[in-house]
Amino acid sequence: MDKVTVTAPAKLNLSLDVTGTDGRGYHTLDMIMQTVSVYEKVTVMPRQEGIVLSSNAKYIPRDSKNVAFRAAEVFFDHSGISAGADIYIRKKVPIKAGMAGGSADAAGVLVALDRLYGTVYGTEKLMELGGRVGSDVPFMISGGTKRVQGTGDVILPCPAMPRCHLVICMPSRGVSTPAAFMNFDRLGKEVPVDTRALMDAMARKDIRKAALFMVNELEEAARSPDTRPIKEKLLATGALGAAMTGSGAAVFGVFDDDSLAQKAVEALKEDYRSVYLAHPVSFGARVDRPLRKG
Ligand code: C5P
């Protein structure tokens, strides 16, 4: 095999509840996470030795500061395969958005190397390897709708998000995750998050009800000045609910009506450059099927 390309979807937090701390400087969380149709493309080619990472995005690190690079190191360490990889990342997911673009790349690298080198680890094993490089990576491999707890290590089933349209808006300034958690510690808990009610509404395929329970406890702590205006614009244009994702700064709105979602995109584009129209998907990072010849 001379190359493998993986499609790696971004994620949104349909809800985020901070439940405590783990004693190692991390916060424990209870989240409903959803992969969405905004995709990174990760292409991996074999190399005799060394890991070489390149991308269309100039701003991402090309060395072990990048989780995708570290994912490749973990793969070679664990498998004992003495070879290398050429990794090309076509970035679409904004950075510092709370959409786990970097973790999607790491997930993509693991899935691609598993196919390229024929290790056939399977999803569980790849998720375990992913957990060694970043807390969001295991979910980015499994994908779909999941309840994720701990620091990302506990992944539980969740009723699938009903079909809907998602309008995602990334303001020009991102949010640093450590800063958001530090602010949270100062502010304390203030927003009740009813994860159970969100899951129940999704089990009944009631997107209107579910959207009302999409709440992110880090919203104030992220201190992104654009969160409120984006939410207001989404709700004014017909969103059933709107919330920030992860530790910010992207904000999404849920629509059951296609034309309203389109109108919301147009309205937001007046003020913001990065606006996406997406939908929930049921998969995580996965190998593209080669095009059939003839
Ligand atoms: O996971 P990531 O490396 O992006 O996290 C950066 C920092 O954010 C951590 O070092 C920690 O201070 C904070 N954090 C946290 N709890 C989490 C995730 C991140 O406190 N669950």
PDB file of C-alpha atoms and ligand atoms in Angstrom:
ATOM      1  CA  MET A   1       0.000   0.000   0.000  1.00  0.00           C
ATOM      2  CA  ASP A   2       1.526   3.333  -0.985  1.00  0.00           C
ATOM      3  CA  LYS A   3      -0.763   5.731   0.827  1.00  0.00           C
ATOM      4  CA  VAL A   4      -3.825   5.896   3.076  1.00  0.00           C
ATOM      5  CA  THR A   5      -6.184   8.865   3.418  1.00  0.00           C
ATOM      6  CA  VAL A   6      -8.434   9.242   6.441  1.00  0.00           C
ATOM      7  CA  THR A   7     -11.417  11.541   6.885  1.00  0.00           C
ATOM      8  CA  ALA A   8     -11.461  12.794  10.478  1.00  0.00           C
ATOM      9  CA  PRO A   9     -14.560  14.712  11.596  1.00  0.00           C
ATOM     10  CA  ALA A  10     -14.532  17.581  14.118  1.00  0.00           C
ATOM     11  CA  LYS A  11     -16.667  17.454  17.264  1.00  0.00           C
ATOM     12  CA  LEU A  12     -19.108  19.628  19.121  1.00  0.00           C
ATOM     13  CA  ASN A  13     -20.001  19.440  22.783  1.00  0.00           C
ATOM     14  CA  LEU A  14     -23.765  19.234  22.934  1.00  0.00           C
ATOM     15  CA  SER A  15     -23.304  19.660  26.680  1.00  0.00           C
ATOM     16  CA  LEU A  16     -20.397  20.127  29.074  1.00  0.00           C
ATOM     17  CA  ASP A  17     -20.618  19.753  32.836  1.00  0.00           C
ATOM     18  CA  VAL A  18     -17.550  20.179  35.057  1.00  0.00           C
ATOM     19  CA  THR A  19     -17.867  17.522  37.774  1.00  0.00           C
ATOM     20  CA  GLY A  20     -14.649  17.984  39.789  1.00  0.00           C
ATOM     21  CA  THR A  21     -10.883  17.651  39.602  1.00  0.00           C
ATOM     22  CA  ASP A  22      -8.738  14.541  39.281  1.00  0.00           C
ATOM     23  CA  GLY A  23      -5.907  15.603  41.611  1.00  0.00           C
ATOM     24  CA  ARG A  24      -3.428  15.831  38.704  1.00  0.00           C
ATOM     25  CA  GLY A  25      -4.371  19.321  37.564  1.00  0.00           C
ATOM     26  CA  TYR A  26      -7.159  18.239  35.246  1.00  0.00           C
ATOM     27  CA  HIS A  27     -10.896  18.759  35.606  1.00  0.00           C
ATOM     28  CA  THR A  28     -13.259  15.835  35.354  1.00  0.00           C
ATOM     29  CA  LEU A  29     -16.123  16.383  32.967  1.00  0.00           C
ATOM     30  CA  ASP A  30     -19.460  14.916  31.938  1.00  0.00           C
ATOM     31  CA  MET A  31     -20.153  15.711  28.286  1.00  0.00           C
ATOM     32  CA  ILE A  32     -22.311  14.718  25.378  1.00  0.00           C
ATOM     33  CA  MET A  33     -20.041  14.802  22.352  1.00  0.00           C
ATOM     34  CA  GLN A  34     -20.983  14.630  18.701  1.00  0.00           C
ATOM     35  CA  THR A  35     -18.897  14.302  15.543  1.00  0.00           C
ATOM     36  CA  VAL A  36     -19.976  16.662  12.749  1.00  0.00           C
ATOM     37  CA  SER A  37     -19.452  17.039   9.008  1.00  0.00           C
ATOM     38  CA  VAL A  38     -16.480  19.418   9.143  1.00  0.00           C
ATOM     39  CA  TYR A  39     -13.520  17.277   8.151  1.00  0.00           C
ATOM     40  CA  GLU A  40      -9.771  17.107   8.400  1.00  0.00           C
ATOM     41  CA  LYS A  41      -8.069  14.940   5.747  1.00  0.00           C
ATOM     42  CA  VAL A  42      -4.993  13.059   6.906  1.00  0.00           C
ATOM     43  CA  THR A  43      -2.840  11.316   4.284  1.00  0.00           C
ATOM     44  CA  VAL A  44      -0.051   9.019   5.407  1.00  0.00           C
ATOM     45  CA  MET A  45       2.676   7.438   3.261  1.00  0.00           C
ATOM     46  CA  PRO A  46       5.311   4.959   4.371  1.00  0.00           C
ATOM     47  CA  ARG A  47       8.886   6.131   4.915  1.00  0.00           C
ATOM     48  CA  GLN A  48      11.949   4.153   5.816  1.00  0.00           C
ATOM     49  CA  GLU A  49      12.533   6.153   8.950  1.00  0.00           C
ATOM     50  CA  GLY A  50      11.503   9.326  10.748  1.00  0.00           C
ATOM     51  CA  ILE A  51       8.213  11.175  10.947  1.00  0.00           C
ATOM     52  CA  VAL A  52       7.728  14.085   8.570  1.00  0.00           C
ATOM     53  CA  LEU A  53       4.604  16.198   9.007  1.00  0.00           C
ATOM     54  CA  SER A  54       3.345  18.793   6.546  1.00  0.00           C
ATOM     55  CA  SER A  55       0.097  20.706   6.130  1.00  0.00           C
ATOM     56  CA  ASN A  56      -1.714  23.339   4.110  1.00  0.00           C
ATOM     57  CA  ALA A  57      -1.985  25.272   7.414  1.00  0.00           C
ATOM     58  CA  LYS A  58       1.158  27.278   8.138  1.00  0.00           C
ATOM     59  CA  TYR A  59       0.447  27.733  11.843  1.00  0.00           C
ATOM     60  CA  ILE A  60       0.536  24.117  13.088  1.00  0.00           C
ATOM     61  CA  PRO A  61       3.711  22.663  14.627  1.00  0.00           C
ATOM     62  CA  ARG A  62       5.549  20.053  12.552  1.00  0.00           C
ATOM     63  CA  ASP A  63       7.246  18.320  15.488  1.00  0.00           C
ATOM     64  CA  SER A  64       6.316  16.584  18.750  1.00  0.00           C
ATOM     65  CA  LYS A  65       4.458  19.707  19.893  1.00  0.00           C
ATOM     66  CA  ASN A  66       1.729  18.502  17.520  1.00  0.00           C
ATOM     67  CA  VAL A  67      -0.479  15.695  18.916  1.00  0.00           C
ATOM     68  CA  ALA A  68      -0.695  14.141  15.446  1.00  0.00           C
ATOM     69  CA  PHE A  69       3.098  13.797  15.391  1.00  0.00           C
ATOM     70  CA  ARG A  70       3.034  12.267  18.885  1.00  0.00           C
ATOM     71  CA  ALA A  71       0.335   9.832  17.780  1.00  0.00           C
ATOM     72  CA  ALA A  72       2.725   8.507  15.122  1.00  0.00           C
ATOM     73  CA  GLU A  73       5.505   8.168  17.741  1.00  0.00           C
ATOM     74  CA  VAL A  74       3.165   6.207  20.025  1.00  0.00           C
ATOM     75  CA  PHE A  75       2.153   3.938  17.129  1.00  0.00           C
ATOM     76  CA  PHE A  76       5.746   3.054  16.230  1.00  0.00           C
ATOM     77  CA  ASP A  77       6.758   2.653  19.895  1.00  0.00           C
ATOM     78  CA  HIS A  78       3.854   0.373  20.648  1.00  0.00           C
ATOM     79  CA  SER A  79       3.982  -1.726  17.470  1.00  0.00           C
ATOM     80  CA  GLY A  80       7.755  -2.048  17.427  1.00  0.00           C
ATOM     81  CA  ILE A  81       7.642  -1.465  13.667  1.00  0.00           C
ATOM     82  CA  SER A  82      10.900   0.098  12.622  1.00  0.00           C
ATOM     83  CA  ALA A  83       9.762   2.475   9.917  1.00  0.00           C
ATOM     84  CA  GLY A  84       8.551   6.062   9.567  1.00  0.00           C
ATOM     85  CA  ALA A  85       5.742   8.042   8.001  1.00  0.00           C
ATOM     86  CA  ASP A  86       5.084  11.044   5.791  1.00  0.00           C
ATOM     87  CA  ILE A  87       1.983  12.736   7.170  1.00  0.00           C
ATOM     88  CA  TYR A  88       0.051  15.405   5.283  1.00  0.00           C
ATOM     89  CA  ILE A  89      -2.785  17.179   7.107  1.00  0.00           C
ATOM     90  CA  ARG A  90      -5.317  19.170   5.112  1.00  0.00           C
ATOM     91  CA  LYS A  91      -6.822  21.390   7.803  1.00  0.00           C
ATOM     92  CA  LYS A  92     -10.385  22.610   7.707  1.00  0.00           C
ATOM     93  CA  VAL A  93     -11.222  22.682  11.426  1.00  0.00           C
ATOM     94  CA  PRO A  94     -10.301  25.983  13.093  1.00  0.00           C
ATOM     95  CA  ILE A  95      -7.809  25.995  15.991  1.00  0.00           C
ATOM     96  CA  LYS A  96      -8.672  27.090  19.557  1.00  0.00           C
ATOM     97  CA  ALA A  97     -12.292  26.463  18.605  1.00  0.00           C
ATOM     98  CA  GLY A  98     -13.242  23.637  21.003  1.00  0.00           C
ATOM     99  CA  MET A  99     -13.831  21.406  17.979  1.00  0.00           C
ATOM    100  CA  ALA A 100     -10.853  19.080  18.616  1.00  0.00           C
ATOM    101  CA  GLY A 101      -9.211  19.604  15.218  1.00  0.00           C
ATOM    102  CA  GLY A 102      -5.774  18.614  16.539  1.00  0.00           C
ATOM    103  CA  SER A 103      -7.185  15.510  18.220  1.00  0.00           C
ATOM    104  CA  ALA A 104      -8.989  14.636  14.968  1.00  0.00           C
ATOM    105  CA  ASP A 105      -5.595  14.763  13.217  1.00  0.00           C
ATOM    106  CA  ALA A 106      -4.069  12.472  15.868  1.00  0.00           C
ATOM    107  CA  ALA A 107      -7.004  10.076  15.511  1.00  0.00           C
ATOM    108  CA  GLY A 108      -6.529  10.173  11.727  1.00  0.00           C
ATOM    109  CA  VAL A 109      -2.813   9.356  12.002  1.00  0.00           C
ATOM    110  CA  LEU A 110      -3.479   6.306  14.217  1.00  0.00           C
ATOM    111  CA  VAL A 111      -6.244   4.967  11.959  1.00  0.00           C
ATOM    112  CA  ALA A 112      -4.092   5.545   8.857  1.00  0.00           C
ATOM    113  CA  LEU A 113      -0.943   3.906  10.283  1.00  0.00           C
ATOM    114  CA  ASP A 114      -2.975   0.909  11.471  1.00  0.00           C
ATOM    115  CA  ARG A 115      -4.148   0.373   7.874  1.00  0.00           C
ATOM    116  CA  LEU A 116      -0.850   1.261   6.212  1.00  0.00           C
ATOM    117  CA  TYR A 117       1.216  -1.136   8.314  1.00  0.00           C
ATOM    118  CA  GLY A 118      -1.472  -3.829   8.643  1.00  0.00           C
ATOM    119  CA  THR A 119      -1.486  -3.962  12.456  1.00  0.00           C
ATOM    120  CA  VAL A 120      -5.297  -4.437  12.557  1.00  0.00           C
ATOM    121  CA  TYR A 121      -5.521  -3.123  16.115  1.00  0.00           C
ATOM    122  CA  GLY A 122      -9.250  -2.414  15.981  1.00  0.00           C
ATOM    123  CA  THR A 123     -11.090   0.555  17.442  1.00  0.00           C
ATOM    124  CA  GLU A 124     -10.626  -0.256  21.163  1.00  0.00           C
ATOM    125  CA  LYS A 125      -6.857  -0.602  20.912  1.00  0.00           C
ATOM    126  CA  LEU A 126      -6.511   2.511  18.742  1.00  0.00           C
ATOM    127  CA  MET A 127      -8.580   4.440  21.296  1.00  0.00           C
ATOM    128  CA  GLU A 128      -6.266   3.282  24.064  1.00  0.00           C
ATOM    129  CA  LEU A 129      -3.211   4.424  22.085  1.00  0.00           C
ATOM    130  CA  GLY A 130      -4.997   7.720  21.343  1.00  0.00           C
ATOM    131  CA  GLY A 131      -5.607   8.299  25.055  1.00  0.00           C
ATOM    132  CA  ARG A 132      -1.833   8.359  25.538  1.00  0.00           C
ATOM    133  CA  VAL A 133      -1.471  11.495  23.385  1.00  0.00           C
ATOM    134  CA  GLY A 134      -4.555  13.568  24.204  1.00  0.00           C
ATOM    135  CA  SER A 135      -7.788  13.417  26.165  1.00  0.00           C
ATOM    136  CA  ASP A 136     -10.106  14.011  23.180  1.00  0.00           C
ATOM    137  CA  VAL A 137      -8.379  11.509  20.871  1.00  0.00           C
ATOM    138  CA  PRO A 138     -10.259   8.329  21.975  1.00  0.00           C
ATOM    139  CA  PHE A 139     -13.634   9.962  21.220  1.00  0.00           C
ATOM    140  CA  MET A 140     -12.358  11.289  17.889  1.00  0.00           C
ATOM    141  CA  ILE A 141     -11.630   7.678  16.890  1.00  0.00           C
ATOM    142  CA  SER A 142     -15.010   6.306  18.017  1.00  0.00           C
ATOM    143  CA  GLY A 143     -17.193   9.277  16.932  1.00  0.00           C
ATOM    144  CA  GLY A 144     -20.986   9.482  16.670  1.00  0.00           C
ATOM    145  CA  THR A 145     -22.909  10.611  19.764  1.00  0.00           C
ATOM    146  CA  LYS A 146     -21.277   9.584  23.062  1.00  0.00           C
ATOM    147  CA  ARG A 147     -21.393  10.464  26.732  1.00  0.00           C
ATOM    148  CA  VAL A 148     -17.784  11.192  27.684  1.00  0.00           C
ATOM    149  CA  GLN A 149     -16.666  11.402  31.304  1.00  0.00           C
ATOM    150  CA  GLY A 150     -13.519  11.624  33.431  1.00  0.00           C
ATOM    151  CA  THR A 151     -10.880  13.486  31.462  1.00  0.00           C
ATOM    152  CA  GLY A 152     -12.067  11.912  28.210  1.00  0.00           C
ATOM    153  CA  ASP A 153     -11.143   8.349  29.136  1.00  0.00           C
ATOM    154  CA  VAL A 154     -14.653   7.089  29.959  1.00  0.00           C
ATOM    155  CA  ILE A 155     -16.747   6.753  26.798  1.00  0.00           C
ATOM    156  CA  LEU A 156     -20.333   5.611  27.232  1.00  0.00           C
ATOM    157  CA  PRO A 157     -23.141   5.011  24.739  1.00  0.00           C
ATOM    158  CA  CYS A 158     -25.707   7.760  24.145  1.00  0.00           C
ATOM    159  CA  PRO A 159     -28.837   7.930  21.972  1.00  0.00           C
ATOM    160  CA  ALA A 160     -27.912   9.355  18.551  1.00  0.00           C
ATOM    161  CA  MET A 161     -28.481  13.046  17.943  1.00  0.00           C
ATOM    162  CA  PRO A 162     -31.622  13.406  15.815  1.00  0.00           C
ATOM    163  CA  ARG A 163     -31.173  14.653  12.227  1.00  0.00           C
ATOM    164  CA  CYS A 164     -30.729  18.408  12.182  1.00  0.00           C
ATOM    165  CA  HIS A 165     -28.689  21.250  10.703  1.00  0.00           C
ATOM    166  CA  LEU A 166     -25.845  22.775  12.671  1.00  0.00           C
ATOM    167  CA  VAL A 167     -24.588  26.284  12.074  1.00  0.00           C
ATOM    168  CA  ILE A 168     -21.116  26.698  13.557  1.00  0.00           C
ATOM    169  CA  CYS A 169     -19.446  30.075  13.910  1.00  0.00           C
ATOM    170  CA  MET A 170     -15.806  30.600  14.842  1.00  0.00           C
ATOM    171  CA  PRO A 171     -14.915  34.136  15.933  1.00  0.00           C
ATOM    172  CA  SER A 172     -11.562  35.622  14.909  1.00  0.00           C
ATOM    173  CA  ARG A 173     -10.099  35.104  18.379  1.00  0.00           C
ATOM    174  CA  GLY A 174      -9.785  31.589  19.863  1.00  0.00           C
ATOM    175  CA  VAL A 175      -9.749  30.557  23.535  1.00  0.00           C
ATOM    176  CA  SER A 176      -6.857  28.925  25.392  1.00  0.00           C
ATOM    177  CA  THR A 177      -8.075  25.787  27.203  1.00  0.00           C
ATOM    178  CA  PRO A 178      -5.901  26.220  30.364  1.00  0.00           C
ATOM    179  CA  ALA A 179      -7.086  29.849  30.728  1.00  0.00           C
ATOM    180  CA  ALA A 180     -10.736  28.783  30.499  1.00  0.00           C
ATOM    181  CA  PHE A 181     -10.298  26.144  33.223  1.00  0.00           C
ATOM    182  CA  MET A 182      -8.375  28.578  35.446  1.00  0.00           C
ATOM    183  CA  ASN A 183     -11.169  31.127  35.130  1.00  0.00           C
ATOM    184  CA  PHE A 184     -13.692  28.410  35.890  1.00  0.00           C
ATOM    185  CA  ASP A 185     -11.926  27.658  39.184  1.00  0.00           C
ATOM    186  CA  ARG A 186     -12.211  31.316  40.136  1.00  0.00           C
ATOM    187  CA  LEU A 187     -15.839  31.692  39.072  1.00  0.00           C
ATOM    188  CA  GLY A 188     -17.089  28.395  40.489  1.00  0.00           C
ATOM    189  CA  LYS A 189     -20.041  26.362  39.338  1.00  0.00           C
ATOM    190  CA  GLU A 190     -23.027  28.371  38.266  1.00  0.00           C
ATOM    191  CA  VAL A 191     -24.922  26.801  35.378  1.00  0.00           C
ATOM    192  CA  PRO A 192     -26.931  23.645  35.999  1.00  0.00           C
ATOM    193  CA  VAL A 193     -26.357  21.038  33.280  1.00  0.00           C
ATOM    194  CA  ASP A 194     -28.985  18.296  32.926  1.00  0.00           C
ATOM    195  CA  THR A 195     -27.169  15.650  30.878  1.00  0.00           C
ATOM    196  CA  ARG A 196     -29.875  13.042  31.581  1.00  0.00           C
ATOM    197  CA  ALA A 197     -32.645  15.290  30.225  1.00  0.00           C
ATOM    198  CA  LEU A 198     -30.609  15.892  27.055  1.00  0.00           C
ATOM    199  CA  MET A 199     -30.122  12.143  26.569  1.00  0.00           C
ATOM    200  CA  ASP A 200     -33.819  11.428  27.206  1.00  0.00           C
ATOM    201  CA  ALA A 201     -34.892  14.021  24.635  1.00  0.00           C
ATOM    202  CA  MET A 202     -32.496  12.538  22.069  1.00  0.00           C
ATOM    203  CA  ALA A 203     -33.778   9.024  22.805  1.00  0.00           C
ATOM    204  CA  ARG A 204     -37.273  10.316  21.955  1.00  0.00           C
ATOM    205  CA  LYS A 205     -35.867  11.944  18.764  1.00  0.00           C
ATOM    206  CA  ASP A 206     -37.150  15.252  20.078  1.00  0.00           C
ATOM    207  CA  ILE A 207     -34.604  17.737  18.688  1.00  0.00           C
ATOM    208  CA  ARG A 208     -36.607  20.763  19.900  1.00  0.00           C
ATOM    209  CA  LYS A 209     -36.480  19.569  23.488  1.00  0.00           C
ATOM    210  CA  ALA A 210     -32.875  18.335  23.207  1.00  0.00           C
ATOM    211  CA  ALA A 211     -31.698  21.742  21.947  1.00  0.00           C
ATOM    212  CA  LEU A 212     -32.999  23.375  25.129  1.00  0.00           C
ATOM    213  CA  PHE A 213     -30.638  21.217  27.217  1.00  0.00           C
ATOM    214  CA  MET A 214     -27.499  22.065  25.233  1.00  0.00           C
ATOM    215  CA  VAL A 215     -25.554  23.892  27.910  1.00  0.00           C
ATOM    216  CA  ASN A 216     -21.818  24.466  28.378  1.00  0.00           C
ATOM    217  CA  GLU A 217     -20.562  25.272  31.861  1.00  0.00           C
ATOM    218  CA  LEU A 218     -17.337  26.804  30.548  1.00  0.00           C
ATOM    219  CA  GLU A 219     -19.156  29.503  28.601  1.00  0.00           C
ATOM    220  CA  GLU A 220     -18.554  32.331  31.099  1.00  0.00           C
ATOM    221  CA  ALA A 221     -15.055  31.121  31.972  1.00  0.00           C
ATOM    222  CA  ALA A 222     -13.969  31.126  28.320  1.00  0.00           C
ATOM    223  CA  ARG A 223     -14.508  34.909  28.333  1.00  0.00           C
ATOM    224  CA  SER A 224     -14.925  35.037  24.586  1.00  0.00           C
ATOM    225  CA  PRO A 225     -16.583  38.377  23.785  1.00  0.00           C
ATOM    226  CA  ASP A 226     -18.253  36.879  20.705  1.00  0.00           C
ATOM    227  CA  THR A 227     -20.163  34.071  22.438  1.00  0.00           C
ATOM    228  CA  ARG A 228     -23.176  36.139  23.392  1.00  0.00           C
ATOM    229  CA  PRO A 229     -23.616  38.037  20.098  1.00  0.00           C
ATOM    230  CA  ILE A 230     -23.264  34.813  18.074  1.00  0.00           C
ATOM    231  CA  LYS A 231     -25.800  32.999  20.266  1.00  0.00           C
ATOM    232  CA  GLU A 232     -28.208  35.915  19.991  1.00  0.00           C
ATOM    233  CA  LYS A 233     -27.903  35.977  16.219  1.00  0.00           C
ATOM    234  CA  LEU A 234     -28.433  32.204  15.994  1.00  0.00           C
ATOM    235  CA  LEU A 235     -31.525  32.307  18.204  1.00  0.00           C
ATOM    236  CA  ALA A 236     -32.892  35.366  16.380  1.00  0.00           C
ATOM    237  CA  THR A 237     -32.582  33.520  13.059  1.00  0.00           C
ATOM    238  CA  GLY A 238     -34.521  30.503  14.322  1.00  0.00           C
ATOM    239  CA  ALA A 239     -32.075  28.226  16.161  1.00  0.00           C
ATOM    240  CA  LEU A 240     -33.814  25.813  18.565  1.00  0.00           C
ATOM    241  CA  GLY A 241     -30.851  26.186  20.915  1.00  0.00           C
ATOM    242  CA  ALA A 242     -27.264  27.458  20.849  1.00  0.00           C
ATOM    243  CA  ALA A 243     -24.127  26.830  22.901  1.00  0.00           C
ATOM    244  CA  MET A 244     -20.369  27.205  22.905  1.00  0.00           C
ATOM    245  CA  THR A 245     -18.397  24.002  22.242  1.00  0.00           C
ATOM    246  CA  GLY A 246     -15.577  22.672  24.470  1.00  0.00           C
ATOM    247  CA  SER A 247     -13.570  25.476  26.045  1.00  0.00           C
ATOM    248  CA  GLY A 248     -14.499  27.724  23.086  1.00  0.00           C
ATOM    249  CA  ALA A 249     -14.441  29.780  21.088  1.00  0.00           C
ATOM    250  CA  ALA A 250     -16.743  28.284  18.406  1.00  0.00           C
ATOM    251  CA  VAL A 251     -20.488  28.548  18.988  1.00  0.00           C
ATOM    252  CA  PHE A 252     -23.149  26.430  17.289  1.00  0.00           C
ATOM    253  CA  GLY A 253     -26.876  26.619  16.744  1.00  0.00           C
ATOM    254  CA  VAL A 254     -29.273  23.730  16.114  1.00  0.00           C
ATOM    255  CA  PHE A 255     -31.909  24.043  13.369  1.00  0.00           C
ATOM    256  CA  ASP A 256     -34.623  21.666  12.182  1.00  0.00           C
ATOM    257  CA  ASP A 257     -35.275  23.810   9.113  1.00  0.00           C
ATOM    258  CA  ASP A 258     -32.785  23.880   6.256  1.00  0.00           C
ATOM    259  CA  SER A 259     -33.708  27.323   4.896  1.00  0.00           C
ATOM    260  CA  LEU A 260     -33.532  28.943   8.352  1.00  0.00           C
ATOM    261  CA  ALA A 261     -30.089  27.411   8.830  1.00  0.00           C
ATOM    262  CA  GLN A 262     -28.985  28.864   5.470  1.00  0.00           C
ATOM    263  CA  LYS A 263     -30.294  32.278   6.506  1.00  0.00           C
ATOM    264  CA  ALA A 264     -28.399  32.066   9.800  1.00  0.00           C
ATOM    265  CA  VAL A 265     -25.187  31.316   7.872  1.00  0.00           C
ATOM    266  CA  GLU A 266     -25.729  34.387   5.676  1.00  0.00           C
ATOM    267  CA  ALA A 267     -26.507  36.575   8.700  1.00  0.00           C
ATOM    268  CA  LEU A 268     -23.395  35.436  10.583  1.00  0.00           C
ATOM    269  CA  LYS A 269     -21.170  35.855   7.518  1.00  0.00           C
ATOM    270  CA  GLU A 270     -21.853  39.592   7.711  1.00  0.00           C
ATOM    271  CA  ASP A 271     -19.752  39.694  10.885  1.00  0.00           C
ATOM    272  CA  TYR A 272     -17.614  36.530  10.893  1.00  0.00           C
ATOM    273  CA  ARG A 273     -15.402  34.850   8.327  1.00  0.00           C
ATOM    274  CA  SER A 274     -15.541  31.241   9.577  1.00  0.00           C
ATOM    275  CA  VAL A 275     -19.114  29.993   9.419  1.00  0.00           C
ATOM    276  CA  TYR A 276     -19.951  26.361   8.672  1.00  0.00           C
ATOM    277  CA  LEU A 277     -23.183  24.593   7.822  1.00  0.00           C
ATOM    278  CA  ALA A 278     -22.883  21.015   9.069  1.00  0.00           C
ATOM    279  CA  HIS A 279     -24.821  18.013  10.309  1.00  0.00           C
ATOM    280  CA  PRO A 280     -24.194  15.297  12.886  1.00  0.00           C
ATOM    281  CA  VAL A 281     -22.322  12.202  11.609  1.00  0.00           C
ATOM    282  CA  SER A 282     -22.243   8.722  13.108  1.00  0.00           C
ATOM    283  CA  PHE A 283     -18.518   8.007  12.675  1.00  0.00           C
ATOM    284  CA  GLY A 284     -15.073   9.030  13.884  1.00  0.00           C
ATOM    285  CA  ALA A 285     -11.782   9.032  11.936  1.00  0.00           C
ATOM    286  CA  ARG A 286     -12.053   6.478   9.129  1.00  0.00           C
ATOM    287  CA  VAL A 287     -10.165   5.364   6.058  1.00  0.00           C
ATOM    288  CA  ASP A 288     -11.489   6.704   2.735  1.00  0.00           C
ATOM    289  CA  ARG A 289     -12.517   3.996   0.335  1.00  0.00           C
ATOM    290  CA  PRO A 290     -10.323   4.098  -2.762  1.00  0.00           C
ATOM    291  CA  LEU A 291     -12.137   5.272  -5.896  1.00  0.00           C
ATOM    292  CA  ARG A 292     -13.148   2.364  -8.116  1.00  0.00           C
ATOM    293  CA  LYS A 293     -11.461   2.366 -11.478  1.00  0.00           C
ATOM    294  CA  GLY A 294     -13.462   1.998 -14.721  1.00  0.00           C
TER     295      GLY A 294
HETATM  296  O1  C5P B   1      -6.028  18.762  27.039  1.00  0.00           O
HETATM  297  P1  C5P B   1      -5.174  19.982  26.864  1.00  0.00           P
HETATM  298  O2  C5P B   1      -3.723  19.681  26.792  1.00  0.00           O
HETATM  299  O3  C5P B   1      -5.655  20.905  25.792  1.00  0.00           O
HETATM  300  O4  C5P B   1      -5.375  20.781  28.220  1.00  0.00           O
HETATM  301  C1  C5P B   1      -4.653  21.945  28.496  1.00  0.00           C
HETATM  302  C2  C5P B   1      -4.842  22.343  29.939  1.00  0.00           C
HETATM  303  O5  C5P B   1      -6.231  22.630  30.202  1.00  0.00           O
HETATM  304  C3  C5P B   1      -4.470  21.313  30.989  1.00  0.00           C
HETATM  305  O6  C5P B   1      -3.114  21.340  31.281  1.00  0.00           O
HETATM  306  C4  C5P B   1      -5.337  21.740  32.173  1.00  0.00           C
HETATM  307  O7  C5P B   1      -4.783  22.847  32.828  1.00  0.00           O
HETATM  308  C5  C5P B   1      -6.615  22.207  31.492  1.00  0.00           C
HETATM  309  N1  C5P B   1      -7.609  21.121  31.415  1.00  0.00           N
HETATM  310  C6  C5P B   1      -8.311  20.757  32.543  1.00  0.00           C
HETATM  311  N2  C5P B   1      -9.209  19.725  32.485  1.00  0.00           N
HETATM  312  C7  C5P B   1      -9.464  19.074  31.324  1.00  0.00           C
HETATM  313  C8  C5P B   1      -8.776  19.440  30.150  1.00  0.00           C
HETATM  314  C9  C5P B   1      -7.839  20.475  30.221  1.00  0.00           C
HETATM  315  O8  C5P B   1      -8.126  21.347  33.607  1.00  0.00           O
HETATM  316  N3  C5P B   1     -10.351  18.068  31.315  1.00  0.00           N
END
